[in-house]
Coordinates of C-alpha atoms and ligand atoms in Angstrom, one line a residue:
M1 CA -8.4 -13.3 -18.0
A2 CA -7.9 -9.7 -19.0
H3 CA -5.2 -9.1 -21.8
I4 CA -2.6 -6.8 -20.5
S5 CA 0.3 -6.8 -22.9
G6 CA 1.1 -10.4 -22.1
A7 CA 1.1 -10.1 -18.5
Y8 CA -2.3 -11.9 -17.6
I9 CA -3.9 -10.9 -14.4
T10 CA -7.1 -12.4 -13.0
S11 CA -9.4 -12.6 -10.0
A12 CA -12.7 -14.3 -9.2
F13 CA -14.5 -11.0 -9.7
L14 CA -12.8 -10.2 -13.0
E15 CA -13.7 -13.7 -14.3
N16 CA -17.3 -13.4 -13.3
T17 CA -17.4 -9.9 -15.0
L18 CA -15.8 -11.4 -18.2
V19 CA -18.5 -14.3 -18.1
A20 CA -21.2 -11.8 -18.0
I21 CA -19.9 -9.7 -20.8
K22 CA -19.4 -12.8 -23.0
R23 CA -22.8 -13.8 -22.3
G24 CA -24.1 -10.6 -23.3
V25 CA -21.9 -10.4 -26.5
E26 CA -23.4 -13.8 -27.5
L27 CA -27.0 -12.8 -26.7
A28 CA -26.6 -9.8 -28.8
N29 CA -24.9 -11.8 -31.7
L30 CA -22.0 -9.4 -31.8
P31 CA -18.6 -10.6 -33.1
P32 CA -15.9 -12.3 -30.9
E33 CA -13.4 -9.5 -31.8
F34 CA -15.7 -7.1 -29.8
F35 CA -15.5 -9.3 -26.8
E36 CA -11.8 -9.3 -27.2
A37 CA -11.7 -5.5 -27.5
L38 CA -13.4 -5.4 -24.1
T39 CA -11.1 -7.7 -22.5
R40 CA -8.3 -5.3 -23.2
P41 CA -8.3 -2.1 -21.1
Q42 CA -7.0 0.8 -23.1
R43 CA -4.6 2.0 -20.5
I44 CA -3.5 1.1 -17.0
L45 CA -1.5 3.3 -14.7
V46 CA 0.1 1.7 -11.5
V47 CA 1.5 4.3 -9.0
N48 CA 3.3 4.2 -5.6
I49 CA 2.3 7.1 -3.4
P50 CA 4.8 8.0 -0.5
V51 CA 3.1 9.5 2.5
K52 CA 5.0 10.8 5.6
M53 CA 3.1 9.2 8.4
D54 CA 2.3 10.9 11.8
N55 CA 5.2 8.9 13.4
G56 CA 7.6 10.7 10.8
K57 CA 8.2 7.4 8.8
I58 CA 7.5 7.3 5.0
Q59 CA 4.9 4.6 4.0
F60 CA 4.3 3.7 0.2
F61 CA 0.7 3.1 -1.0
E62 CA 0.1 1.3 -4.3
G63 CA -2.6 2.7 -6.4
Y64 CA -4.2 2.2 -9.8
R65 CA -6.2 4.1 -12.5
V66 CA -7.7 1.6 -15.2
Q67 CA -9.0 3.5 -18.3
H68 CA -11.0 0.7 -19.8
C69 CA -12.7 2.2 -22.9
D70 CA -13.4 5.7 -24.0
V71 CA -15.3 5.1 -27.2
L72 CA -18.3 6.8 -25.9
G73 CA -16.5 9.9 -24.3
P74 CA -14.1 10.7 -21.6
F75 CA -13.3 8.0 -19.0
K76 CA -15.4 8.0 -16.0
G77 CA -15.4 6.0 -12.7
G78 CA -14.8 6.1 -9.0
V79 CA -11.7 5.8 -6.9
R80 CA -11.8 3.0 -4.0
F81 CA -9.8 3.2 -1.1
H82 CA -9.8 -0.5 0.3
P83 CA -7.0 -2.6 1.8
E84 CA -7.8 -5.8 -0.3
V85 CA -8.3 -4.1 -3.6
T86 CA -6.3 -5.6 -6.6
L87 CA -5.5 -4.4 -10.0
A88 CA -7.5 -7.3 -11.4
D89 CA -10.6 -6.2 -9.3
D90 CA -10.0 -2.5 -10.5
V91 CA -10.0 -3.8 -14.2
A92 CA -13.3 -5.6 -13.5
L93 CA -14.7 -2.3 -12.0
A94 CA -13.6 -0.3 -14.8
M95 CA -15.3 -2.6 -17.3
L96 CA -18.6 -2.5 -15.3
M97 CA -18.4 1.5 -15.6
T98 CA -18.0 1.1 -19.4
L99 CA -21.4 -1.0 -19.3
K100 CA -23.1 1.3 -16.7
N101 CA -22.3 4.5 -18.4
S102 CA -23.4 3.2 -21.8
L103 CA -26.6 1.8 -20.4
A104 CA -27.3 5.2 -18.8
G105 CA -27.0 7.0 -22.1
L106 CA -24.1 9.1 -20.8
P107 CA -21.2 10.5 -23.0
Y108 CA -18.7 8.6 -21.2
G109 CA -16.3 5.6 -21.2
G110 CA -15.4 3.5 -18.2
A111 CA -12.6 3.7 -15.9
K112 CA -11.8 3.0 -12.0
G113 CA -9.2 4.0 -9.7
A114 CA -8.2 2.3 -6.4
V115 CA -5.5 2.6 -3.6
R116 CA -4.6 -0.3 -1.3
V117 CA -5.4 1.3 2.1
D118 CA -7.7 0.9 4.9
P119 CA -8.7 4.6 5.3
K120 CA -10.1 4.1 8.9
K121 CA -6.5 3.3 9.9
L122 CA -5.2 6.8 8.7
S123 CA -5.3 10.1 10.7
Q124 CA -7.1 13.0 8.7
R125 CA -3.8 14.5 8.0
E126 CA -2.5 11.2 6.5
L127 CA -5.7 10.8 4.5
E128 CA -5.4 14.2 3.0
A129 CA -1.7 13.6 2.2
L130 CA -2.6 10.3 0.4
A131 CA -5.5 11.7 -1.4
R132 CA -3.4 14.6 -2.7
G133 CA -0.5 12.2 -3.5
Y134 CA -2.9 10.1 -5.6
A135 CA -4.4 13.0 -7.5
R136 CA -0.7 14.2 -8.3
A137 CA 0.2 10.7 -9.4
I138 CA -2.7 10.1 -11.8
A139 CA -2.7 13.9 -12.9
P140 CA -1.0 13.3 -16.2
L141 CA -3.6 10.9 -17.4
I142 CA -6.8 12.7 -16.2
G143 CA -8.6 15.9 -17.0
D144 CA -12.0 17.4 -17.2
V145 CA -12.7 16.2 -20.7
V146 CA -10.3 13.3 -20.5
D147 CA -10.9 11.1 -17.4
I148 CA -13.1 12.3 -14.5
P149 CA -12.9 10.4 -11.0
A150 CA -15.4 10.4 -8.3
P151 CA -15.8 8.8 -5.0
D152 CA -16.4 4.9 -4.4
V153 CA -16.1 2.7 -1.3
G154 CA -13.8 4.2 1.2
T155 CA -13.8 7.8 -0.5
N156 CA -16.2 10.8 -0.1
A157 CA -16.7 14.4 -0.9
Q158 CA -14.1 15.7 1.4
I159 CA -11.6 13.5 -0.5
M160 CA -12.9 14.8 -3.8
A161 CA -12.4 18.4 -2.4
W162 CA -8.8 17.6 -1.6
M163 CA -8.1 16.0 -4.9
V164 CA -9.8 18.8 -7.0
D165 CA -7.7 21.2 -5.1
E166 CA -4.5 19.4 -5.8
Y167 CA -5.3 19.0 -9.6
S168 CA -6.3 22.7 -9.8
K169 CA -2.9 23.8 -8.3
I170 CA -1.1 21.6 -11.0
A171 CA -3.2 23.1 -13.6
G172 CA -2.7 26.6 -12.5
R173 CA -6.5 27.3 -12.5
N174 CA -9.7 26.0 -10.9
T175 CA -10.8 22.9 -12.6
P176 CA -13.9 21.9 -10.9
A177 CA -15.1 19.3 -13.6
V178 CA -12.1 17.0 -13.2
F179 CA -13.6 15.2 -10.1
T180 CA -17.4 14.8 -9.3
S181 CA -19.3 14.4 -6.1
K182 CA -17.7 17.2 -4.5
P183 CA -19.3 19.1 -1.4
P184 CA -21.9 21.6 -2.4
E185 CA -19.7 24.5 -1.3
L186 CA -17.2 23.5 -3.8
W187 CA -19.0 23.1 -7.2
G188 CA -21.0 20.0 -5.9
N189 CA -24.8 19.6 -5.9
P190 CA -27.1 19.0 -3.0
V191 CA -28.8 16.2 -4.9
R192 CA -25.8 13.9 -4.8
E193 CA -26.2 13.0 -1.1
Y194 CA -29.3 11.1 -2.1
S195 CA -29.0 10.6 -5.9
T196 CA -28.4 6.8 -6.0
G197 CA -31.3 6.1 -3.5
Y198 CA -33.6 8.4 -5.3
G199 CA -32.6 6.7 -8.7
V200 CA -33.3 3.4 -7.2
A201 CA -36.9 4.7 -6.2
V202 CA -37.5 6.0 -9.6
A203 CA -36.3 2.7 -11.2
T204 CA -38.6 0.8 -8.7
R205 CA -41.7 3.2 -9.4
E206 CA -41.3 2.9 -13.2
T207 CA -40.9 -0.8 -13.2
A208 CA -44.0 -1.2 -10.7
K209 CA -46.1 0.9 -13.1
K210 CA -45.1 -1.4 -16.0
L211 CA -45.7 -4.6 -14.1
W212 CA -48.8 -3.6 -12.0
G213 CA -50.0 -0.2 -13.3
R214 CA -48.8 1.6 -10.1
L215 CA -46.4 1.9 -7.2
E216 CA -48.9 3.5 -4.6
G217 CA -49.7 1.2 -1.9
K218 CA -47.2 -1.6 -2.7
T219 CA -45.2 -2.8 0.2
V220 CA -41.4 -2.6 0.2
A221 CA -38.6 -4.0 2.2
V222 CA -35.1 -2.4 2.3
Q223 CA -32.0 -4.4 3.2
G224 CA -29.3 -2.1 4.4
I225 CA -30.4 1.4 5.5
G226 CA -27.0 3.1 4.6
N227 CA -26.7 5.9 2.0
V228 CA -28.3 4.1 -0.8
G229 CA -31.0 2.3 1.2
R230 CA -32.1 5.1 3.4
W231 CA -32.7 7.4 0.4
A232 CA -34.5 4.7 -1.4
A233 CA -36.7 4.1 1.5
Y234 CA -37.4 7.7 1.9
W235 CA -38.2 8.5 -1.7
L236 CA -40.3 5.3 -2.2
G237 CA -42.3 6.4 0.8
K238 CA -42.8 9.8 -0.7
M239 CA -43.9 8.3 -3.8
G240 CA -46.7 6.5 -2.2
A241 CA -45.3 2.9 -1.5
K242 CA -45.6 1.4 2.0
V243 CA -42.1 0.9 3.5
V244 CA -42.8 -2.0 6.0
A245 CA -39.2 -3.2 6.8
V246 CA -35.7 -1.9 6.9
S247 CA -32.7 -3.5 8.2
D248 CA -28.9 -3.1 8.9
I249 CA -26.2 -5.6 10.0
N250 CA -27.9 -6.0 13.5
G251 CA -31.3 -6.6 12.5
V252 CA -34.7 -5.5 11.0
A253 CA -37.2 -2.8 12.1
Y254 CA -40.7 -4.1 10.9
K255 CA -44.1 -2.4 11.0
K256 CA -47.0 -3.9 9.1
E257 CA -48.9 -0.4 8.8
G258 CA -45.8 1.1 7.2
L259 CA -42.8 3.1 8.8
D260 CA -42.8 6.8 8.8
V261 CA -40.1 7.8 6.5
E262 CA -40.1 11.3 7.6
L263 CA -37.8 10.0 10.4
I264 CA -35.2 9.4 7.7
Y265 CA -35.1 13.1 6.6
Q266 CA -35.2 14.3 10.1
N267 CA -32.2 12.2 11.1
R268 CA -30.3 12.8 7.8
T269 CA -27.3 14.7 9.4
V270 CA -27.4 13.4 13.0
P271 CA -24.9 10.8 14.0
G272 CA -26.1 8.6 16.7
P273 CA -28.4 5.5 17.0
S274 CA -29.0 3.6 13.8
L275 CA -32.2 4.2 11.8
V276 CA -33.2 0.7 12.8
E277 CA -33.0 1.4 16.5
L278 CA -34.9 4.8 15.9
F279 CA -37.7 3.0 14.2
V280 CA -38.0 0.6 16.9
S281 CA -37.7 3.2 19.7
K282 CA -39.7 5.9 18.2
T283 CA -42.3 4.4 16.1
G284 CA -42.9 1.1 18.0
A285 CA -41.7 -1.0 15.0
E286 CA -40.9 -4.6 16.0
H287 CA -37.3 -5.4 16.2
I288 CA -36.2 -8.7 14.5
K289 CA -32.6 -9.6 15.5
D290 CA -32.0 -11.9 12.5
P291 CA -30.9 -9.4 9.7
E292 CA -31.7 -11.8 7.0
A293 CA -35.4 -11.9 8.2
V294 CA -35.8 -8.9 5.9
F295 CA -36.2 -11.3 2.9
A296 CA -38.8 -13.2 4.5
V297 CA -41.1 -10.2 5.3
E298 CA -44.3 -10.4 3.3
T299 CA -43.8 -7.6 0.6
D300 CA -44.4 -6.8 -3.1
I301 CA -40.9 -5.3 -3.5
L302 CA -37.4 -6.2 -2.0
V303 CA -34.6 -3.5 -2.4
P304 CA -31.3 -5.2 -1.4
A305 CA -29.0 -2.0 -0.7
A306 CA -26.4 -3.4 1.6
I307 CA -23.4 -5.4 -0.1
E308 CA -22.8 -7.9 -2.6
N309 CA -23.8 -11.8 -2.7
V310 CA -26.5 -11.5 -0.2
I311 CA -29.2 -13.3 -2.1
R312 CA -27.8 -16.8 -2.7
G313 CA -28.9 -20.3 -3.7
D314 CA -29.1 -21.3 0.1
N315 CA -31.3 -18.2 1.2
V316 CA -33.3 -17.4 -2.1
G317 CA -36.2 -19.5 -0.9
R318 CA -36.8 -17.1 1.9
V319 CA -37.5 -14.1 -0.5
R320 CA -41.3 -13.4 -0.5
A321 CA -41.2 -10.3 -2.9
R322 CA -42.4 -10.5 -6.5
L323 CA -39.9 -7.6 -7.6
V324 CA -36.2 -7.3 -6.4
V325 CA -34.5 -4.0 -7.1
E326 CA -30.9 -4.0 -6.7
G327 CA -29.7 -0.9 -4.9
A328 CA -26.4 -2.6 -4.1
N329 CA -23.8 -3.7 -6.5
G330 CA -24.0 -7.6 -7.1
P331 CA -26.5 -8.5 -4.4
T332 CA -27.9 -11.5 -6.2
T333 CA -25.7 -14.3 -7.2
P334 CA -26.3 -15.9 -10.7
E335 CA -27.7 -19.2 -9.1
A336 CA -30.2 -17.1 -7.0
E337 CA -31.3 -15.1 -10.0
K338 CA -32.0 -18.2 -12.0
M339 CA -34.2 -19.5 -9.2
L340 CA -36.0 -16.1 -8.8
Y341 CA -36.4 -16.0 -12.7
E342 CA -38.0 -19.7 -12.6
R343 CA -40.4 -18.5 -9.8
G344 CA -41.5 -15.5 -12.0
V345 CA -39.7 -12.9 -9.8
V346 CA -38.5 -9.8 -11.8
V347 CA -34.9 -8.6 -10.8
V348 CA -34.1 -4.9 -11.8
P349 CA -30.3 -5.2 -12.2
D350 CA -27.7 -3.0 -10.4
I351 CA -26.5 -1.3 -13.6
L352 CA -29.8 0.0 -14.2
A353 CA -31.2 0.5 -10.9
N354 CA -28.3 2.1 -9.0
A355 CA -27.1 4.3 -11.9
G356 CA -28.6 7.6 -10.1
G357 CA -25.1 8.3 -8.5
V358 CA -23.2 8.4 -11.9
V359 CA -26.1 10.3 -13.7
M360 CA -25.8 12.8 -11.0
S361 CA -22.0 12.9 -11.4
Y362 CA -22.8 13.6 -15.2
L363 CA -25.1 16.5 -14.2
E364 CA -22.6 18.0 -11.8
W365 CA -19.9 17.8 -14.5
V366 CA -22.1 19.5 -17.1
E367 CA -22.8 22.3 -14.6
N368 CA -19.1 22.6 -13.8
L369 CA -18.0 22.7 -17.4
Q370 CA -20.3 25.7 -18.0
W371 CA -19.9 27.2 -14.6
Y372 CA -23.5 27.1 -14.2
I373 CA -25.6 26.0 -11.1
W374 CA -29.1 24.3 -11.3
D375 CA -31.1 24.4 -8.2
E376 CA -32.0 21.2 -6.3
E377 CA -35.4 20.8 -7.8
E378 CA -34.2 21.3 -11.4
T379 CA -31.2 18.9 -11.0
R380 CA -33.5 16.2 -9.4
R381 CA -36.0 16.6 -12.3
R382 CA -33.3 16.0 -14.9
L383 CA -31.9 13.1 -13.0
E384 CA -35.5 11.6 -12.8
T385 CA -36.0 12.0 -16.6
I386 CA -32.7 10.1 -17.3
M387 CA -33.8 7.3 -14.9
I388 CA -37.3 7.0 -16.5
N389 CA -35.8 6.8 -20.1
N390 CA -33.3 4.1 -18.9
V391 CA -35.9 2.0 -17.3
S392 CA -38.2 2.2 -20.4
K393 CA -35.4 1.5 -22.9
V394 CA -34.3 -1.7 -20.9
Y395 CA -37.9 -2.8 -20.3
A396 CA -38.7 -2.4 -24.1
R397 CA -35.7 -4.6 -24.9
W398 CA -36.7 -7.2 -22.4
E399 CA -40.3 -7.4 -23.6
K400 CA -39.0 -8.4 -27.0
E401 CA -37.0 -11.3 -25.4
K402 CA -39.1 -12.8 -22.8
E403 CA -36.8 -15.7 -22.2
W404 CA -34.1 -13.2 -21.0
T405 CA -33.7 -11.9 -17.6
M406 CA -34.0 -8.0 -17.2
R407 CA -30.2 -8.1 -16.5
D408 CA -29.6 -9.9 -19.9
A409 CA -31.6 -6.9 -21.5
A410 CA -29.6 -4.3 -19.7
I411 CA -26.1 -5.8 -20.6
V412 CA -27.2 -6.2 -24.3
T413 CA -28.5 -2.7 -24.5
A414 CA -25.3 -1.4 -23.0
L415 CA -23.1 -3.5 -25.3
E416 CA -25.1 -2.6 -28.4
R417 CA -24.4 0.9 -28.0
I418 CA -20.7 0.4 -27.3
Y419 CA -20.4 -1.8 -30.3
K420 CA -22.2 0.7 -32.6
A421 CA -19.8 3.4 -31.5
M422 CA -16.7 1.2 -32.1
K423 CA -17.9 0.3 -35.6
L424 CA -18.8 4.1 -36.3
R425 CA -15.3 5.1 -35.3
G426 CA -13.6 2.2 -37.2
W427 CA -12.1 0.7 -34.1
I428 CA -13.3 -2.8 -35.1
Ligands
NAD501 P1 -23.2 2.2 3.3 O1 -22.1 1.7 4.0 O2 -23.6 3.6 3.6 O3 -24.6 1.3 3.9 C1 -24.4 0.0 3.9 C2 -25.7 -0.5 4.8 O4 -25.7 -1.9 4.7 C3 -25.3 -0.2 6.3 O5 -26.5 0.2 7.0 C4 -25.0 -1.6 6.9 O6 -25.2 -1.8 8.3 C5 -25.8 -2.5 6.0 N1 -25.3 -4.0 5.9 C6 -24.0 -4.2 5.6 N2 -24.0 -5.7 5.6 C7 -25.4 -6.1 5.9 C8 -26.0 -7.3 6.0 N3 -25.2 -8.4 5.9 N4 -27.4 -7.4 6.2 C9 -28.0 -6.2 6.4 N5 -27.4 -4.9 6.1 C10 -26.2 -5.0 6.1 O7 -23.1 1.9 1.7 P2 -23.9 2.6 0.5 O8 -23.0 3.6 -0.1 O9 -25.2 2.7 0.9 O10 -23.7 1.4 -0.6 C11 -24.4 0.3 -0.4 C12 -24.3 -0.7 -1.8 O11 -24.6 0.2 -2.9 C13 -22.9 -1.1 -2.1 O12 -23.1 -2.4 -2.9 C14 -22.4 0.0 -3.0 O13 -21.4 -0.5 -3.9 C15 -23.6 0.2 -3.9 N6 -23.6 1.6 -4.5 C16 -23.5 2.8 -3.9 C17 -23.7 4.0 -4.5 C18 -23.6 5.2 -3.7 O14 -23.7 6.2 -4.3 N7 -23.4 5.2 -2.4 C19 -23.8 4.0 -5.9 C20 -23.9 2.7 -6.5 C21 -24.0 1.7 -5.9

């Protein structure tokens, strides 16, 4: 349970998150009061946002902003619009941001925001009113060097544009650095569109180099060809890997000789048939109807980039790859990870592999604070350097502790930095 001034809140997700943090604290031999400090978010704001709906009636939406820990710098974390999100889940997500930002070496603490809403059920006008209402409601607690939100599930660059506009009106000046992942026309950066997938590809390449000396020629299967998966597949193909399978909720496109990843780039802005259908109809890839068959494909590398809990105890036996790189958040259950570990399969954990998005947010923030613009290539080079360093850091820690998983090494690395900062600042 998280400690929130005597009012204990909990959820399965929060409990699992705390179990993982506790294990990390123990593996790193850090004191129990450090664990306790991490169970106590520094500040929680609960807001109720009135929106005049298209039918003329007022509807209230409950929202949160959890500022978990700012020992390493301003709070940073996305805003989720989802009908089932709870305050307890938001606390867990904020805790994970503290770890992810620490591991990535960014000067940020962790936070997360959420609104209980199904954005697909709102009109554009209602969505804009809600986005602006949420920005106004949390405005007293955020700021470009205080707390910098970004998109998460159910939110996007357009929503960030409305929020940054609303906040700027309150501040009485343009404040681009208070939200990240904005459209390129409004102080964003074009790299953001593919930053998470690109980061996954770089993390895969660097790990493959360490394990096998090279990525070139290695075969890859990608589960979930959405934002993260498609760009991971594209960049892995550009880096010399052979992408043999990609999947979505309806099935798998498989081609032993390798799929032509240029099709992904050519269809980057075209709404229409899914990429799986395009690979089948345009490149003669085989269509396998069972979406889980993507695990059974004979490959060196598997990138789960769809949703959480997809590699479980009951299906882990199907996984053929020797390296699993987590593009999605939480795709491997602890039970499955243990079984993979016993089989010698390496799992690059989500907080390392999919950090490209938040690293890009950091780069955009630095640009905005200076009113300076890097071109796409320069930005990508900076993102790549940070991802390479992060993989090296975790891999070096992992090599010293061979009985650990790579996830253990990542969590311990993240926790040690937070702990040292708390000690230096005299917080514990
Ligand atoms: P998305 O909605 O763009 O794509 C998800 C894809 O997964 C879709 O193609 C969907 O068809 C597919 N899918 C869903 N369930 C599936 C299943 N059971 N089997 C096969 N395919 C399935 O989402 P996204 O933004 O790419 O995010 C994917 C994951 O990455 C999530 O876990 C998200 O939290 C995580 N993530 C995203 C970002 C980002 O920048 N978008 C950053 C960090 C982490």
